[in-house]
PDB file of C-alpha atoms in Angstrom:
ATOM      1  CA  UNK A 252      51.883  80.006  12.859  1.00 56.00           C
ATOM      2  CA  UNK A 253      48.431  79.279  11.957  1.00 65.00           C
ATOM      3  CA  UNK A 254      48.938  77.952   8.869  1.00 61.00           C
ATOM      4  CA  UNK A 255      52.083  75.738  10.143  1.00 64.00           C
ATOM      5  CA  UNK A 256      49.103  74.180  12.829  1.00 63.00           C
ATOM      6  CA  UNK A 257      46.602  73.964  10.141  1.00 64.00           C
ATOM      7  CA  UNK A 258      49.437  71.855   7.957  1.00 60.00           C
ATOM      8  CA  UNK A 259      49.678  69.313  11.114  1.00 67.00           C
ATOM      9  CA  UNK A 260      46.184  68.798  11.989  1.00 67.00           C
ATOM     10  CA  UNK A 261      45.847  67.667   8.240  1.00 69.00           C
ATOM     11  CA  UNK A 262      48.947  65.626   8.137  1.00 59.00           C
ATOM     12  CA  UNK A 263      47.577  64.036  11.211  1.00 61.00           C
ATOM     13  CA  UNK A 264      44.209  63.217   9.784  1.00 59.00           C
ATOM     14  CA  UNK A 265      46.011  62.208   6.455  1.00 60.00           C
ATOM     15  CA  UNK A 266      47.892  59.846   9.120  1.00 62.00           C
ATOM     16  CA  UNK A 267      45.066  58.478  10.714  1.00 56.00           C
ATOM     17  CA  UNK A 268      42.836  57.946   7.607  1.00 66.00           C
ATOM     18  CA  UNK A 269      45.423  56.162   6.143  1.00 59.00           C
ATOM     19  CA  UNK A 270      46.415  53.959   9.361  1.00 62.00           C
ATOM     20  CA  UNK A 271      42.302  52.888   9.231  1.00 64.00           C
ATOM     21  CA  UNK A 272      42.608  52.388   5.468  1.00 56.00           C
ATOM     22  CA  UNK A 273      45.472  50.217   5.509  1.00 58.00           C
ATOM     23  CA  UNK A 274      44.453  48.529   8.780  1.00 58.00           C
ATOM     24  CA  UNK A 275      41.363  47.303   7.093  1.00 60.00           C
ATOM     25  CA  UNK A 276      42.080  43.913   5.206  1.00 53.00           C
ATOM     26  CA  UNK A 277      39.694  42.693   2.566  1.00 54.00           C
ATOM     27  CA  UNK A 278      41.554  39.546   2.339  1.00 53.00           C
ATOM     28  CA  UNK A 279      42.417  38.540   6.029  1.00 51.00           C
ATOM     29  CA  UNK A 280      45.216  36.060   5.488  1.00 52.00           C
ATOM     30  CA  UNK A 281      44.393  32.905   7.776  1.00 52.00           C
ATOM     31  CA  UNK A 282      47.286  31.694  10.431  1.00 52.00           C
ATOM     32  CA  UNK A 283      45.536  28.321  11.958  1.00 52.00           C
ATOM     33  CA  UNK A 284      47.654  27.001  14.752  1.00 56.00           C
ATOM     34  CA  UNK A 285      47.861  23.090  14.790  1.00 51.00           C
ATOM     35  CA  UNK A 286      45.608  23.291  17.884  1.00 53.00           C
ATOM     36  CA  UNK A 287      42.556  24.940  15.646  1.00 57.00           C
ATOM     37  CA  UNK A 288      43.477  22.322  13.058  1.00 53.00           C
ATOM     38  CA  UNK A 289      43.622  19.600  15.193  1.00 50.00           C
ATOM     39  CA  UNK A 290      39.652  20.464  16.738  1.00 56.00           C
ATOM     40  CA  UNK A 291      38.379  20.802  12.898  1.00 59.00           C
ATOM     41  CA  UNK A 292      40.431  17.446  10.936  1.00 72.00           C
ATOM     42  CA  UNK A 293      39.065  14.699   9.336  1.00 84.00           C
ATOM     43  CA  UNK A 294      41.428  11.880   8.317  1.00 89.00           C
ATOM     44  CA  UNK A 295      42.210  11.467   4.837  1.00 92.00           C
ATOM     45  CA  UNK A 296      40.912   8.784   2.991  1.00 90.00           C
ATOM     46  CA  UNK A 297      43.610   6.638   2.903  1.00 93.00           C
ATOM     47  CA  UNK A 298      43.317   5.775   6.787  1.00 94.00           C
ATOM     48  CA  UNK A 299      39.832   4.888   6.165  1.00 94.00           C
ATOM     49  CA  UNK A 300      38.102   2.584   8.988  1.00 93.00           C
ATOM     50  CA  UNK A 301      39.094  -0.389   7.316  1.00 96.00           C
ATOM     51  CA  UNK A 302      42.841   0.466   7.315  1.00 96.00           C
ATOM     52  CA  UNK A 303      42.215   1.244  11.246  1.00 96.00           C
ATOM     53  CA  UNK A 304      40.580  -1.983  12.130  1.00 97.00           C
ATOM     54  CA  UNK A 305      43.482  -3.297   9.753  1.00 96.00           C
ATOM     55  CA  UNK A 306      46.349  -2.112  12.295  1.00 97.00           C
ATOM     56  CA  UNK A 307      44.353  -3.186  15.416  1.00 96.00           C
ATOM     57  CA  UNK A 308      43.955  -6.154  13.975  1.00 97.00           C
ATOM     58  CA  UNK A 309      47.701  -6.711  13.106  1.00 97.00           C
ATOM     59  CA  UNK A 310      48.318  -5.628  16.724  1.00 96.00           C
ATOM     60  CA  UNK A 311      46.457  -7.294  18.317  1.00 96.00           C
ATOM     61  CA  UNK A 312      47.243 -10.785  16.730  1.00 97.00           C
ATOM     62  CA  UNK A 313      50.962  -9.771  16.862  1.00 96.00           C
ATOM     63  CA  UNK A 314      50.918  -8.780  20.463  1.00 94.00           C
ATOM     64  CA  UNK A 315      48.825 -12.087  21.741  1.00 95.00           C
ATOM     65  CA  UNK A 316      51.353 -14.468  20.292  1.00 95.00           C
ATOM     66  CA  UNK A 317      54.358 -12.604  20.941  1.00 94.00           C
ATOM     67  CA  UNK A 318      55.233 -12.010  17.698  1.00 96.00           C
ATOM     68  CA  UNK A 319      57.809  -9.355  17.533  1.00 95.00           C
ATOM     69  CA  UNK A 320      58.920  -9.399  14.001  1.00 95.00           C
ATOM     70  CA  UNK A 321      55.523  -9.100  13.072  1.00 95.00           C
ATOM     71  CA  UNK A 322      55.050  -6.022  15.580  1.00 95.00           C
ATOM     72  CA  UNK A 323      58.517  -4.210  14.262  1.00 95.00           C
ATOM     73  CA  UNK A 324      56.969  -4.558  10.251  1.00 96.00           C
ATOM     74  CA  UNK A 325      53.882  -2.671  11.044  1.00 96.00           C
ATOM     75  CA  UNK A 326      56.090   0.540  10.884  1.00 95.00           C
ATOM     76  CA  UNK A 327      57.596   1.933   7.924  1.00 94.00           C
ATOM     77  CA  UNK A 328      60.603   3.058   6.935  1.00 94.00           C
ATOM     78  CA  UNK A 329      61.545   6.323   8.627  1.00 92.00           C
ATOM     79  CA  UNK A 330      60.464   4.719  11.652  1.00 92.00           C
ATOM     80  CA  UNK A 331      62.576   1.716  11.145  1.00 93.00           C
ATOM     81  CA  UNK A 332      66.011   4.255  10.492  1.00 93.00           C
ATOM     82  CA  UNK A 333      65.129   5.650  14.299  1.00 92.00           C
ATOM     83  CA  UNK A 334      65.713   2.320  16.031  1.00 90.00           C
ATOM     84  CA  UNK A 335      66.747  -1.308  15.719  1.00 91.00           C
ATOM     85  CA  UNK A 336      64.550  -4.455  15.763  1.00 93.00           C
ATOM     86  CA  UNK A 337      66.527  -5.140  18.855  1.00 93.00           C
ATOM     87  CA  UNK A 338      65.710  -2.957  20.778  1.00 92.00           C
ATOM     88  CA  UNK A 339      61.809  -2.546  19.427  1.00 92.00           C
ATOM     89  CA  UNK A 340      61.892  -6.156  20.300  1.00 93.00           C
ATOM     90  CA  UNK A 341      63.369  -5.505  23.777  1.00 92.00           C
ATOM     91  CA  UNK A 342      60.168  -2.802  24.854  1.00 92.00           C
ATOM     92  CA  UNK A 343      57.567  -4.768  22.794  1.00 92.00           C
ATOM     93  CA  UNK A 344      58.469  -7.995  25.293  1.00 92.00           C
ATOM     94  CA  UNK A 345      58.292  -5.356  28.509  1.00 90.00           C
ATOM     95  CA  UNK A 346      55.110  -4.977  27.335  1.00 89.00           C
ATOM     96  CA  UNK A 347      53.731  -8.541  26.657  1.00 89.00           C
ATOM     97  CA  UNK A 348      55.027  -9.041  30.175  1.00 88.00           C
ATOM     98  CA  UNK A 349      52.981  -6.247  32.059  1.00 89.00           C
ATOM     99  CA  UNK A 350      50.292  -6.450  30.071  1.00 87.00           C
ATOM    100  CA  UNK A 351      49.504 -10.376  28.873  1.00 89.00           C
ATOM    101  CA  UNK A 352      47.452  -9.869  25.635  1.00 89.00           C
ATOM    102  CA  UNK A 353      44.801  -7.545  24.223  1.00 94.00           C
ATOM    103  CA  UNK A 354      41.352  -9.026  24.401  1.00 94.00           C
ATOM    104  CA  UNK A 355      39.582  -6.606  22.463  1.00 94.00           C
ATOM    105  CA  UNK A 356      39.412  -3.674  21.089  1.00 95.00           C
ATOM    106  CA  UNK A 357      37.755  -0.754  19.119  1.00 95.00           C
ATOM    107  CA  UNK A 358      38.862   2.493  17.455  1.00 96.00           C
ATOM    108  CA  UNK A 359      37.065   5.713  19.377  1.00 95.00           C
ATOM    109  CA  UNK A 360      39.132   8.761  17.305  1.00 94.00           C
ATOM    110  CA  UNK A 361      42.304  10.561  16.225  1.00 94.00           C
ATOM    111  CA  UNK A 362      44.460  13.419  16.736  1.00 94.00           C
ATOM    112  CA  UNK A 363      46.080  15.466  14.587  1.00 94.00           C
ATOM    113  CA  UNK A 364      49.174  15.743  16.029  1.00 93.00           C
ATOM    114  CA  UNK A 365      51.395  17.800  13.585  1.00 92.00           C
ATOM    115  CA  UNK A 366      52.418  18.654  10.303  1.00 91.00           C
ATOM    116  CA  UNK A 367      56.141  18.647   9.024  1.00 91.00           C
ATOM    117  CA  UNK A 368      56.632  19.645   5.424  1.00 91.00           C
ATOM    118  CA  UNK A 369      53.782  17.792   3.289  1.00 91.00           C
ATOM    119  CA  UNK A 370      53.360  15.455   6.031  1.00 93.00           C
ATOM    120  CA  UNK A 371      50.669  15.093   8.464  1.00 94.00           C
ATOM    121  CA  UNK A 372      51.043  13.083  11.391  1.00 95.00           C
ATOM    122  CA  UNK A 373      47.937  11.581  13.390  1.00 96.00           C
ATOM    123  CA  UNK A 374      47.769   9.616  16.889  1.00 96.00           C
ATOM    124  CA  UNK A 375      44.704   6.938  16.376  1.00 96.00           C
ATOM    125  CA  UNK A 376      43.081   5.772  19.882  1.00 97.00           C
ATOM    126  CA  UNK A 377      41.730   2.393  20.743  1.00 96.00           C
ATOM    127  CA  UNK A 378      40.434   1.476  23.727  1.00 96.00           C
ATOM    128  CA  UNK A 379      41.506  -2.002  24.962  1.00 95.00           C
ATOM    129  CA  UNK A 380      40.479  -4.563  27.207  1.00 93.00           C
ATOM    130  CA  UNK A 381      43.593  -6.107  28.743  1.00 89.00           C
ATOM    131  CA  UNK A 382      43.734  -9.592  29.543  1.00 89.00           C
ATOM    132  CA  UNK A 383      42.667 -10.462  33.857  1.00 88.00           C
ATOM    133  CA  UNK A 384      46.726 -11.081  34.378  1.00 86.00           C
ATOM    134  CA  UNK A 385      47.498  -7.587  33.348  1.00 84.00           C
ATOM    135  CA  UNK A 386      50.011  -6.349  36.135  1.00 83.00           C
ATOM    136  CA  UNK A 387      48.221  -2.837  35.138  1.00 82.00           C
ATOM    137  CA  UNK A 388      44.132  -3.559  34.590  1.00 82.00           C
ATOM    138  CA  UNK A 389      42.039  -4.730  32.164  1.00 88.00           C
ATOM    139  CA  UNK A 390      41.528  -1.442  30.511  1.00 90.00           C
ATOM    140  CA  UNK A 391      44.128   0.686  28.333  1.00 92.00           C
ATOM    141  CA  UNK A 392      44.686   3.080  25.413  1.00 94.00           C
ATOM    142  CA  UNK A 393      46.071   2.125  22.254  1.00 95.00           C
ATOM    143  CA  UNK A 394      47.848   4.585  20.010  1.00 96.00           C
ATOM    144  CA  UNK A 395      49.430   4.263  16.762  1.00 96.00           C
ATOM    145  CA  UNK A 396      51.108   7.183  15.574  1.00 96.00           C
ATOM    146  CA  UNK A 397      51.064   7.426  11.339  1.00 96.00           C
ATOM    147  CA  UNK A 398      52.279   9.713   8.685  1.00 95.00           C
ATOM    148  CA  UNK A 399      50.271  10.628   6.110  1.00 96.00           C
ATOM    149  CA  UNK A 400      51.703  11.897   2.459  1.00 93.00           C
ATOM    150  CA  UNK A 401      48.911  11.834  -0.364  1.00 87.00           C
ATOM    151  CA  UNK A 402      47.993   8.996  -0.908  1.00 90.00           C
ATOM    152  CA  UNK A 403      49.990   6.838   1.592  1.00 94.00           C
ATOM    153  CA  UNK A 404      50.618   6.462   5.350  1.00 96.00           C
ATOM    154  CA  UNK A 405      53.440   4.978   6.995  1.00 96.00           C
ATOM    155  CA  UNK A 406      53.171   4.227  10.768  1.00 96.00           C
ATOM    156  CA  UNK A 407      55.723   5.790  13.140  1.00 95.00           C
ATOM    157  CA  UNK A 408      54.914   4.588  16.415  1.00 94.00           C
ATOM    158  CA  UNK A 409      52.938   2.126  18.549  1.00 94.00           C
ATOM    159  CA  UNK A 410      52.324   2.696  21.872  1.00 93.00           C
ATOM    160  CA  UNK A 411      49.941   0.741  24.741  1.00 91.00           C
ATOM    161  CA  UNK A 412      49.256   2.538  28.246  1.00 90.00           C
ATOM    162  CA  UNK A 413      46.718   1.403  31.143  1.00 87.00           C
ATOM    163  CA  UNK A 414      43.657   2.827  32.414  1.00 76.00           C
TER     164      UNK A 414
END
């Protein structure tokens, strides 16, 4: 009976050593949620600040005069197959309504929002100053949503808010 005891205390410290040895990675593999990557980005070099003062600049001269065809072109093509110039047309003139016209405005940072395949996709903020007529202020948030891949970016979404 002894020896049957002996035989499980060492099969239980064979267990044990070998739980800690395993257990002990050299080479912890890395799992970064988008959150962690999101606090520690840097855009790529293709949305450089010249491309962001770029598409405030297109905005901002589109949205003042109303131009609508100009607004729908600023996105690319996967965002054009989601809806129809119609209807872009349709929320961009709810919006010249409420809000008048953009006075100025500066880029103040960006979000990594996501990644889908080899795709990254950023939010870039502006803060505005709305025009005195605005139903909603004279201060709001800009954001254009684009999708990086490589070398190129694509934008996917515009989107003006208040305060």
């Amino acid at each position: 009976m002894q020896v049957s005891q002996s035989v499980i205390i060492i099969l239980l410290v064979a267990n044990l050593i070998a739980t800690i040895w395993f257990g002990i990675d050299k080479e912890p593999t890395q799992s970064v949620s988008v959150a962690e990557k999101a606090a520690t980005h840097e855009l790529p070099s293709v949305v450089n600040s010249e491309v962001r003062k770029d598409l405030y600049s297109k905005f901002a001269k589109a949205f003042n005069s109303a131009n609508y065809d100009a607004l729908y072109n600023m996105f690319g093509p996967a965002a054009k197959a989601q809806f129809t110039k119609d209807s872009a047309d349709l929320e961009f003139q709810k919006l010249t309504k409420f809000f008048h016209s953009v006075e100025s405005g500066a880029f103040t940072h960006s979000e990594l929002t996501g990644t889908k395949g080899n795709t990254n996709i950023y939010v870039l903020y502006y803060v505005v100053k709305l025009a005195e007529s605005s139903e909603f202020g004279t201060s709001g948030t800009l954001k254009i949503t684009v999708a990086v891949q490589g070398g190129e970016y694509q934008v996917y979404g515009i989107r003006l808010n208040a305060g």
